[in-house]
Short mmCIF file of C-alpha atoms in Angstrom, two decimals:
data_model
loop_
_atom_site.label_atom_id
_atom_site.label_comp_id
_atom_site.label_asym_id
_atom_site.label_seq_id
_atom_site.Cartn_x
_atom_site.Cartn_y
_atom_site.Cartn_z
CA UNK Z 1 13.08 -5.90 12.78
CA UNK Z 2 13.37 -7.84 15.95
CA UNK Z 3 15.82 -10.59 16.39
CA UNK Z 4 12.98 -11.93 18.43
CA UNK Z 5 13.27 -15.11 16.65
CA UNK Z 6 14.80 -13.32 13.68
CA UNK Z 7 18.44 -13.69 12.79
CA UNK Z 8 19.53 -10.22 11.76
CA UNK Z 9 22.81 -9.60 10.44
CA UNK Z 10 16.46 -6.53 8.83
CA UNK Z 11 2.26 -9.69 -3.05
CA UNK Z 12 0.79 -8.97 -2.82
CA UNK Z 13 4.37 -12.05 -2.02
CA UNK Z 14 3.30 -13.88 -5.09
CA UNK Z 15 3.14 -17.57 -5.81
CA UNK Z 16 6.26 -17.65 -7.96
CA UNK Z 17 8.39 -15.74 -5.44
CA UNK Z 18 10.21 -18.33 -3.36
CA UNK Z 19 8.98 -18.51 0.20
CA UNK Z 20 11.33 -19.34 3.08
CA UNK Z 21 11.62 -23.00 3.94
CA UNK Z 22 11.47 -22.57 7.70
CA UNK Z 23 8.37 -22.25 9.87
CA UNK Z 24 5.65 -19.88 8.72
CA UNK Z 25 5.76 -17.61 11.76
CA UNK Z 26 4.84 -14.05 10.79
CA UNK Z 27 4.68 -10.62 12.36
CA UNK Z 28 3.19 -7.22 11.48
CA UNK Z 29 4.73 -4.04 12.90
CA UNK Z 30 3.30 -0.53 13.01
CA UNK Z 31 6.20 1.86 12.47
CA UNK Z 32 5.98 5.61 13.00
CA UNK Z 33 9.57 6.52 12.04
CA UNK Z 34 12.04 5.62 9.32
CA UNK Z 35 12.57 1.99 10.38
CA UNK Z 36 9.92 -0.51 9.32
CA UNK Z 37 10.98 -3.23 11.77
CA UNK Z 38 10.55 -0.94 14.78
CA UNK Z 39 7.24 -0.33 16.49
CA UNK Z 40 4.23 -1.97 18.05
CA UNK Z 41 3.32 -5.54 17.11
CA UNK Z 42 -0.12 -5.72 15.43
CA UNK Z 43 0.06 -9.44 14.62
CA UNK Z 44 2.29 -12.32 15.71
CA UNK Z 45 1.43 -15.88 14.75
CA UNK Z 46 1.79 -18.94 12.58
CA UNK Z 47 -0.37 -17.79 9.65
CA UNK Z 48 1.59 -16.23 6.79
CA UNK Z 49 0.40 -12.82 5.64
CA UNK Z 50 -0.53 -12.66 1.96
CA UNK Z 51 -1.92 -9.14 1.60
CA UNK Z 52 -3.11 -6.08 3.54
CA UNK Z 53 -5.36 -3.24 2.35
CA UNK Z 54 -7.00 -0.26 3.99
CA UNK Z 55 -10.79 -0.21 3.82
CA UNK Z 56 -13.34 2.09 5.44
CA UNK Z 57 -10.87 3.29 8.05
CA UNK Z 58 -9.84 -0.24 9.04
CA UNK Z 59 -7.61 -2.99 7.65
CA UNK Z 60 -8.33 -6.24 5.80
CA UNK Z 61 -5.55 -8.84 6.17
CA UNK Z 62 -5.34 -12.04 4.14
CA UNK Z 63 -3.60 -15.04 5.71
CA UNK Z 64 -2.68 -18.56 4.67
CA UNK Z 65 -2.53 -21.56 7.00
CA UNK Z 66 -5.35 -20.26 9.19
CA UNK Z 67 -6.57 -22.00 12.28
CA UNK Z 68 -10.11 -22.91 13.13
CA UNK Z 69 -12.20 -26.03 13.41
CA UNK Z 70 -12.07 -27.36 10.80
CA UNK Z 71 -8.70 -25.82 9.97
CA UNK Z 72 -8.80 -23.42 7.02
CA UNK Z 73 -6.16 -23.08 4.30
CA UNK Z 74 -6.85 -19.36 3.96
CA UNK Z 75 -8.78 -16.53 5.58
CA UNK Z 76 -9.26 -12.75 5.61
CA UNK Z 77 -9.78 -10.90 8.86
CA UNK Z 78 -11.19 -7.46 9.49
CA UNK Z 79 -9.87 -4.91 11.98
CA UNK Z 80 -11.86 -1.72 12.38
CA UNK Z 81 -8.92 0.21 13.85
CA UNK Z 82 -5.84 -1.40 12.29
CA UNK Z 83 -4.89 -3.22 15.50
CA UNK Z 84 -5.02 -6.91 16.48
CA UNK Z 85 -4.97 -7.78 12.77
CA UNK Z 86 -5.40 -11.52 13.25
CA UNK Z 87 -8.13 -11.34 15.89
CA UNK Z 88 -11.10 -9.65 14.23
CA UNK Z 89 -14.09 -11.12 12.40
CA UNK Z 90 -13.38 -13.35 9.41
CA UNK Z 91 -14.84 -12.03 6.19
CA UNK Z 92 -13.51 -15.03 4.26
CA UNK Z 93 -12.33 -18.53 5.14
CA UNK Z 94 -11.85 -21.47 2.84
CA UNK Z 95 -9.50 -23.56 0.74
CA UNK Z 96 -8.70 -20.92 -1.92
CA UNK Z 97 -5.58 -18.89 -1.17
CA UNK Z 98 -5.77 -15.11 -1.61
CA UNK Z 99 -3.28 -13.81 -4.19
CA UNK Z 100 -4.33 -10.12 -4.33
CA UNK Z 101 -6.81 -7.64 -2.86
CA UNK Z 102 -7.66 -4.06 -3.70
CA UNK Z 103 -10.19 -1.50 -2.56
CA UNK Z 104 -12.25 -0.40 -5.54
CA UNK Z 105 -14.77 2.42 -5.24
CA UNK Z 106 -16.86 1.50 -2.17
CA UNK Z 107 -16.12 -2.23 -2.22
CA UNK Z 108 -13.33 -4.82 -2.41
CA UNK Z 109 -11.98 -7.03 -5.20
CA UNK Z 110 -10.34 -10.25 -4.01
CA UNK Z 111 -8.33 -12.66 -6.20
CA UNK Z 112 -8.11 -16.34 -5.27
CA UNK Z 113 -6.11 -19.35 -6.43
CA UNK Z 114 -7.47 -22.89 -6.71
CA UNK Z 115 -11.09 -21.88 -7.08
CA UNK Z 116 -13.82 -24.48 -7.12
CA UNK Z 117 -14.66 -26.56 -10.16
CA UNK Z 118 -12.14 -26.53 -12.98
CA UNK Z 119 -11.02 -22.95 -12.43
CA UNK Z 120 -7.45 -22.32 -11.32
CA UNK Z 121 -8.17 -18.69 -10.41
CA UNK Z 122 -11.02 -16.27 -9.83
CA UNK Z 123 -11.80 -12.75 -8.60
CA UNK Z 124 -14.86 -11.91 -6.51
CA UNK Z 125 -16.48 -8.52 -5.93
CA UNK Z 126 -17.88 -7.42 -2.58
CA UNK Z 127 -19.80 -4.15 -2.39
CA UNK Z 128 -19.36 -3.79 1.37
CA UNK Z 129 -16.13 -5.56 2.33
CA UNK Z 130 -17.96 -8.60 3.67
CA UNK Z 131 -18.28 -12.19 2.39
CA UNK Z 132 -15.25 -11.59 0.16
CA UNK Z 133 -15.38 -14.99 -1.53
CA UNK Z 134 -19.13 -15.08 -2.10
CA UNK Z 135 -19.96 -12.06 -4.25
CA UNK Z 136 -20.24 -11.79 -8.05
CA UNK Z 137 -17.37 -13.32 -10.01
CA UNK Z 138 -15.63 -10.74 -12.22
CA UNK Z 139 -12.96 -13.17 -13.44
CA UNK Z 140 -12.54 -16.93 -13.58
CA UNK Z 141 -10.03 -18.85 -15.64
CA UNK Z 142 -6.73 -20.66 -15.85
CA UNK Z 143 -4.44 -17.63 -15.35
CA UNK Z 144 -3.39 -16.94 -11.77
CA UNK Z 145 -3.65 -13.32 -10.60
CA UNK Z 146 -0.30 -11.97 -9.39
CA UNK Z 147 -1.18 -8.30 -8.74
CA UNK Z 148 -4.24 -6.04 -8.87
CA UNK Z 149 -4.69 -2.30 -8.28
CA UNK Z 150 -7.38 0.33 -8.69
CA UNK Z 151 -6.32 3.04 -11.13
CA UNK Z 152 -8.12 5.99 -12.73
CA UNK Z 153 -11.61 4.69 -11.84
CA UNK Z 154 -10.79 1.28 -13.32
CA UNK Z 155 -8.71 -1.78 -12.44
CA UNK Z 156 -5.37 -3.14 -13.64
CA UNK Z 157 -4.99 -6.91 -13.18
CA UNK Z 158 -1.78 -8.88 -13.76
CA UNK Z 159 -2.01 -12.53 -14.77
CA UNK Z 160 0.47 -15.39 -15.11
CA UNK Z 161 0.21 -18.03 -17.85
CA UNK Z 162 -2.00 -15.96 -20.15
CA UNK Z 163 -3.62 -17.71 -23.06
CA UNK Z 164 -3.09 -17.01 -26.73
CA UNK Z 165 0.46 -15.78 -26.53
CA UNK Z 166 3.12 -14.72 -24.02
CA UNK Z 167 3.01 -16.23 -20.53
CA UNK Z 168 2.30 -13.01 -18.59
CA UNK Z 169 -0.05 -10.09 -19.17
CA UNK Z 170 -1.88 -7.15 -17.58
CA UNK Z 171 -5.48 -6.32 -18.49
CA UNK Z 172 -7.26 -3.00 -18.06
CA UNK Z 173 -10.91 -2.75 -17.02
CA UNK Z 174 -12.54 0.66 -17.02
CA UNK Z 175 -15.37 -0.38 -14.71
CA UNK Z 176 -14.04 -3.20 -12.51
CA UNK Z 177 -15.84 -5.90 -14.50
CA UNK Z 178 -14.59 -8.64 -16.84
CA UNK Z 179 -11.11 -8.19 -15.39
CA UNK Z 180 -9.48 -10.63 -17.81
CA UNK Z 181 -11.35 -9.38 -20.87
CA UNK Z 182 -10.27 -5.78 -21.38
CA UNK Z 183 -7.37 -4.34 -23.38
CA UNK Z 184 -3.89 -5.67 -22.61
CA UNK Z 185 -1.52 -2.97 -21.40
CA UNK Z 186 1.33 -5.48 -21.04
CA UNK Z 187 2.15 -8.89 -22.44
CA UNK Z 188 5.51 -10.59 -22.34
CA UNK Z 189 7.75 -13.19 -20.78
CA UNK Z 190 8.42 -11.32 -17.53
CA UNK Z 191 5.98 -12.17 -14.70
CA UNK Z 192 4.57 -9.25 -12.71
CA UNK Z 193 5.45 -9.35 -9.01
CA UNK Z 194 3.96 -6.04 -7.82
CA UNK Z 195 2.12 -2.93 -9.04
CA UNK Z 196 1.36 0.39 -7.37
CA UNK Z 197 -0.41 3.56 -8.47
CA UNK Z 198 2.00 6.45 -7.94
CA UNK Z 199 1.04 10.06 -8.51
CA UNK Z 200 -0.74 9.98 -11.90
CA UNK Z 201 1.00 6.85 -13.23
CA UNK Z 202 1.85 3.23 -12.43
CA UNK Z 203 5.00 1.46 -11.22
CA UNK Z 204 5.19 -2.21 -12.26
CA UNK Z 205 7.74 -4.72 -10.96
CA UNK Z 206 8.76 -7.68 -13.11
CA UNK Z 207 10.81 -10.83 -12.63
CA UNK Z 208 13.04 -12.43 -15.26
CA UNK Z 209 13.70 -9.19 -17.11
CA UNK Z 210 15.76 -9.12 -20.26
CA UNK Z 211 19.37 -7.99 -20.62
CA UNK Z 212 20.48 -10.46 -17.96
CA UNK Z 213 18.50 -8.77 -15.17
CA UNK Z 214 16.55 -11.00 -12.75
CA UNK Z 215 14.26 -8.10 -11.76
CA UNK Z 216 13.21 -4.63 -12.87
CA UNK Z 217 10.61 -1.90 -12.29
CA UNK Z 218 9.10 0.18 -15.10
CA UNK Z 219 7.35 3.55 -14.84
CA UNK Z 220 4.30 4.46 -16.90
CA UNK Z 221 2.93 7.98 -16.80
CA UNK Z 222 -0.56 6.97 -17.95
CA UNK Z 223 -1.15 3.30 -17.06
CA UNK Z 224 -0.37 2.11 -20.59
CA UNK Z 225 2.55 0.12 -22.02
CA UNK Z 226 3.43 -0.94 -18.48
CA UNK Z 227 6.57 -2.82 -19.52
CA UNK Z 228 7.75 -0.21 -21.99
CA UNK Z 229 8.43 2.91 -19.94
CA UNK Z 230 11.62 4.04 -18.21
CA UNK Z 231 13.28 1.58 -15.84
CA UNK Z 232 13.53 2.95 -12.32
CA UNK Z 233 15.15 -0.25 -11.02
CA UNK Z 234 17.03 -3.17 -12.51
CA UNK Z 235 19.13 -5.68 -10.65
CA UNK Z 236 19.45 -9.07 -9.03
CA UNK Z 237 16.99 -8.56 -6.14
CA UNK Z 238 13.36 -9.63 -6.86
CA UNK Z 239 10.64 -7.21 -5.77
CA UNK Z 240 8.13 -8.59 -3.24
CA UNK Z 241 6.04 -5.48 -2.43
CA UNK Z 242 5.69 -1.78 -3.23
CA UNK Z 243 3.74 1.04 -1.61
CA UNK Z 244 3.31 4.73 -2.34
CA UNK Z 245 3.88 6.82 0.79
CA UNK Z 246 3.60 10.59 0.97
CA UNK Z 247 5.49 11.76 -2.14
CA UNK Z 248 7.72 8.70 -2.44
CA UNK Z 249 7.81 4.92 -2.77
CA UNK Z 250 8.75 2.03 -0.46
CA UNK Z 251 10.05 -1.04 -2.31
CA UNK Z 252 10.66 -4.43 -0.70
CA UNK Z 253 13.27 -6.78 -2.16
CA UNK Z 254 14.53 -10.29 -1.47
CA UNK Z 255 18.16 -11.46 -1.88
CA UNK Z 256 19.58 -8.04 -1.04
CA UNK Z 257 23.25 -7.17 -1.09
CA UNK Z 258 25.21 -5.52 1.67
CA UNK Z 259 27.93 -6.47 4.10
CA UNK Z 260 26.89 -8.94 5.30
CA UNK Z 261 24.32 -9.71 2.55
CA UNK Z 262 20.70 -9.59 3.68
CA UNK Z 263 17.89 -11.93 2.70
CA UNK Z 264 15.44 -9.04 2.50
CA UNK Z 265 15.33 -5.25 2.57
CA UNK Z 266 13.09 -2.22 1.95
CA UNK Z 267 14.40 0.87 0.18
CA UNK Z 268 12.90 4.37 0.36
CA UNK Z 269 12.74 6.69 -2.63
CA UNK Z 270 11.49 10.22 -2.02
CA UNK Z 271 10.65 10.82 -5.69
CA UNK Z 272 9.86 7.41 -7.26
CA UNK Z 273 13.26 7.18 -8.97
CA UNK Z 274 16.22 4.95 -8.15
CA UNK Z 275 13.99 2.52 -6.25
CA UNK Z 276 16.79 0.22 -5.12
CA UNK Z 277 19.31 2.95 -4.38
CA UNK Z 278 17.79 5.03 -1.57
CA UNK Z 279 18.15 4.57 2.19
CA UNK Z 280 17.13 1.23 3.65
CA UNK Z 281 14.10 1.35 5.89
CA UNK Z 282 14.57 -2.35 6.72
CA UNK Z 283 17.19 -5.04 6.24
CA UNK Z 284 17.18 -8.54 7.69
CA UNK Z 285 16.24 -12.18 7.33
CA UNK Z 286 12.41 -11.97 7.21
CA UNK Z 287 10.73 -11.50 3.85
CA UNK Z 288 8.37 -8.54 3.47
CA UNK Z 289 4.97 -9.68 2.24
CA UNK Z 290 3.02 -6.42 2.33
CA UNK Z 291 3.47 -2.72 3.17
CA UNK Z 292 0.48 -0.56 4.08
CA UNK Z 293 0.94 3.15 4.89
CA UNK Z 294 -1.77 4.54 7.17
CA UNK Z 295 -2.40 7.83 8.90
CA UNK Z 296 -0.90 6.64 12.19
CA UNK Z 297 2.12 4.89 10.65
CA UNK Z 298 3.22 2.12 8.30
CA UNK Z 299 2.10 -1.50 8.71
CA UNK Z 300 4.72 -3.95 7.45
CA UNK Z 301 4.12 -7.71 7.30
CA UNK Z 302 7.13 -10.00 7.72
CA UNK Z 303 7.03 -13.71 6.85
CA UNK Z 304 9.52 -16.46 7.58
CA UNK Z 305 10.40 -15.81 11.22
CA UNK Z 306 11.61 -18.90 13.11
CA UNK Z 307 9.13 -20.20 15.64
CA UNK Z 308 9.25 -18.28 18.95
CA UNK Z 309 10.55 -20.04 22.07
CA UNK Z 310 8.03 -21.78 24.34
CA UNK Z 311 6.19 -19.29 26.52
CA UNK Z 312 7.63 -16.39 24.47
CA UNK Z 313 5.57 -13.33 23.58
CA UNK Z 314 6.04 -10.30 21.33
CA UNK Z 315 6.91 -6.82 22.60
CA UNK Z 316 7.32 -3.53 20.73
CA UNK Z 317 10.73 -2.84 19.21
CA UNK Z 318 12.39 0.57 19.48
CA UNK Z 319 15.31 2.61 18.17
CA UNK Z 320 18.18 3.75 20.40
CA UNK Z 321 19.82 6.13 17.95
CA UNK Z 322 20.87 4.02 14.96
CA UNK Z 323 20.49 0.71 16.87
CA UNK Z 324 17.28 -1.32 16.79
CA UNK Z 325 16.56 -2.81 20.21
CA UNK Z 326 14.43 -5.93 20.58
CA UNK Z 327 13.03 -6.89 23.98
CA UNK Z 328 12.52 -10.50 24.95
CA UNK Z 329 9.29 -11.41 26.70
CA UNK Z 330 7.58 -14.30 28.42
CA UNK Z 331 3.97 -14.94 29.34
CA UNK Z 332 3.51 -14.46 33.07
CA UNK Z 333 0.64 -15.79 35.20
CA UNK Z 334 -2.51 -13.95 34.21
CA UNK Z 335 -1.46 -13.82 30.56
CA UNK Z 336 0.61 -10.64 30.69
CA UNK Z 337 3.73 -10.32 28.53
CA UNK Z 338 6.70 -9.48 30.79
CA UNK Z 339 9.97 -8.10 29.44
CA UNK Z 340 13.18 -10.00 30.24
CA UNK Z 341 15.60 -7.43 28.85
CA UNK Z 342 16.53 -6.07 25.41
CA UNK Z 343 19.35 -6.64 22.96
CA UNK Z 344 20.56 -4.99 19.74
CA UNK Z 345 18.96 -6.66 16.74
CA UNK Z 346 19.34 -4.42 13.71
CA UNK Z 347 19.87 -0.98 12.26
CA UNK Z 348 17.47 1.96 12.52
CA UNK Z 349 16.97 4.55 9.83
CA UNK Z 350 18.13 8.03 10.80
CA UNK Z 351 15.91 9.94 8.36
CA UNK Z 352 12.21 10.72 8.26
CA UNK Z 353 9.81 10.15 5.38
CA UNK Z 354 8.88 13.37 3.58
#
C-alpha cells in the first residue's frame, strides 16, 4: 500500500472492531497481482468505506461520513463498471450507518444501525439494487447486525447483543425473510466479525474466543454449528474482513506481528486452511475494511490513512520486483494529477493467486 500518506514499516469492519483514531481518509485499490496495496486507485477521499459488494456487473460501496448538502452520515454509491467508486449515483443516503450488505438472488439486503423510531438496527430488501434503505424491512430490533452472507439459497445473519441468552448469535433464513427469526446456527459469547461462503461451507471469524485467544476462525462444511467446527485460525490478531478468491481465501487482520510489527495485514491461503499462516498479500498501517475479488482484479478498501498533503493527488502504485513503489502527485493547472517522483513504500508479494 502506498506510503502516500501511509506510514509503512502494508466488515463488513464492524462496530466493535476499534477504528483508527486519526483522520478518516480512505482509499480503494484495484490489484491484479499478489499485492493488494498495488494498483490503480478507484477511490480516494475522506469517507470511510464500510462495505463493498458486486452487483449486476458493477459495485455497490457503503461509506460513512459522506458529503452533500445537507451532509449525510452514511451513503451507498453505485458504479456500473467498478471504477470511480465514490462518484456514481447514490442509492442510499441518510443517518443510519451501513453495517453489512449482501447480494441475494436478484436483489440486495442492506443492514443499518440506528434505524428510525426505537429500533437500534434493521435490514431492508431491495429487489433491484436501488433505494436500499426504503424497501421492505426483513429485520428490525435491538441487536446490531455484524455480518450477513447469502448461502445455499438462504441468508445467514450475525447479530450482537441477542435477546434471551448469550450476547451473540447467527440466524438462518431459508428464504431471505424474517432474518432474526429463523433457527440459530450459533449462539455464544464470541462476537462475529466476518463470514464468508467458501466452497460448499462457511468460514466464520469470531472475537474474544475461549482458551485465551482474542480471535479465531471456524470452518463449517454445511452452514450449521458455525462456532463448533474445526479452527482454521486462532491467535491475537482480530479479523476485519474475509473473501473467497479462486480456490482460496484472503483474510484481513489488525494488530499483526512481524518485524517490525504491522497494524494490519492480509494473508492468502490457497486451500482455506491455516488462514493466518500463508503469504502476506498486504502489510502496513491502514486497516482493511473490505475485500472484493472481481474478474479484472481485487478491490481492497483501506481506512485510516492520514490526510493527504495540500494539493496532493493519488496515483497508481506498482511493484518493482519485491518493492512496492508509491508515486507522489500534485494537482496541476487544468486538474491533472502530475507525478513528482516515486519512493519505496512497502513489500510486494512474489507469488500469484491460483
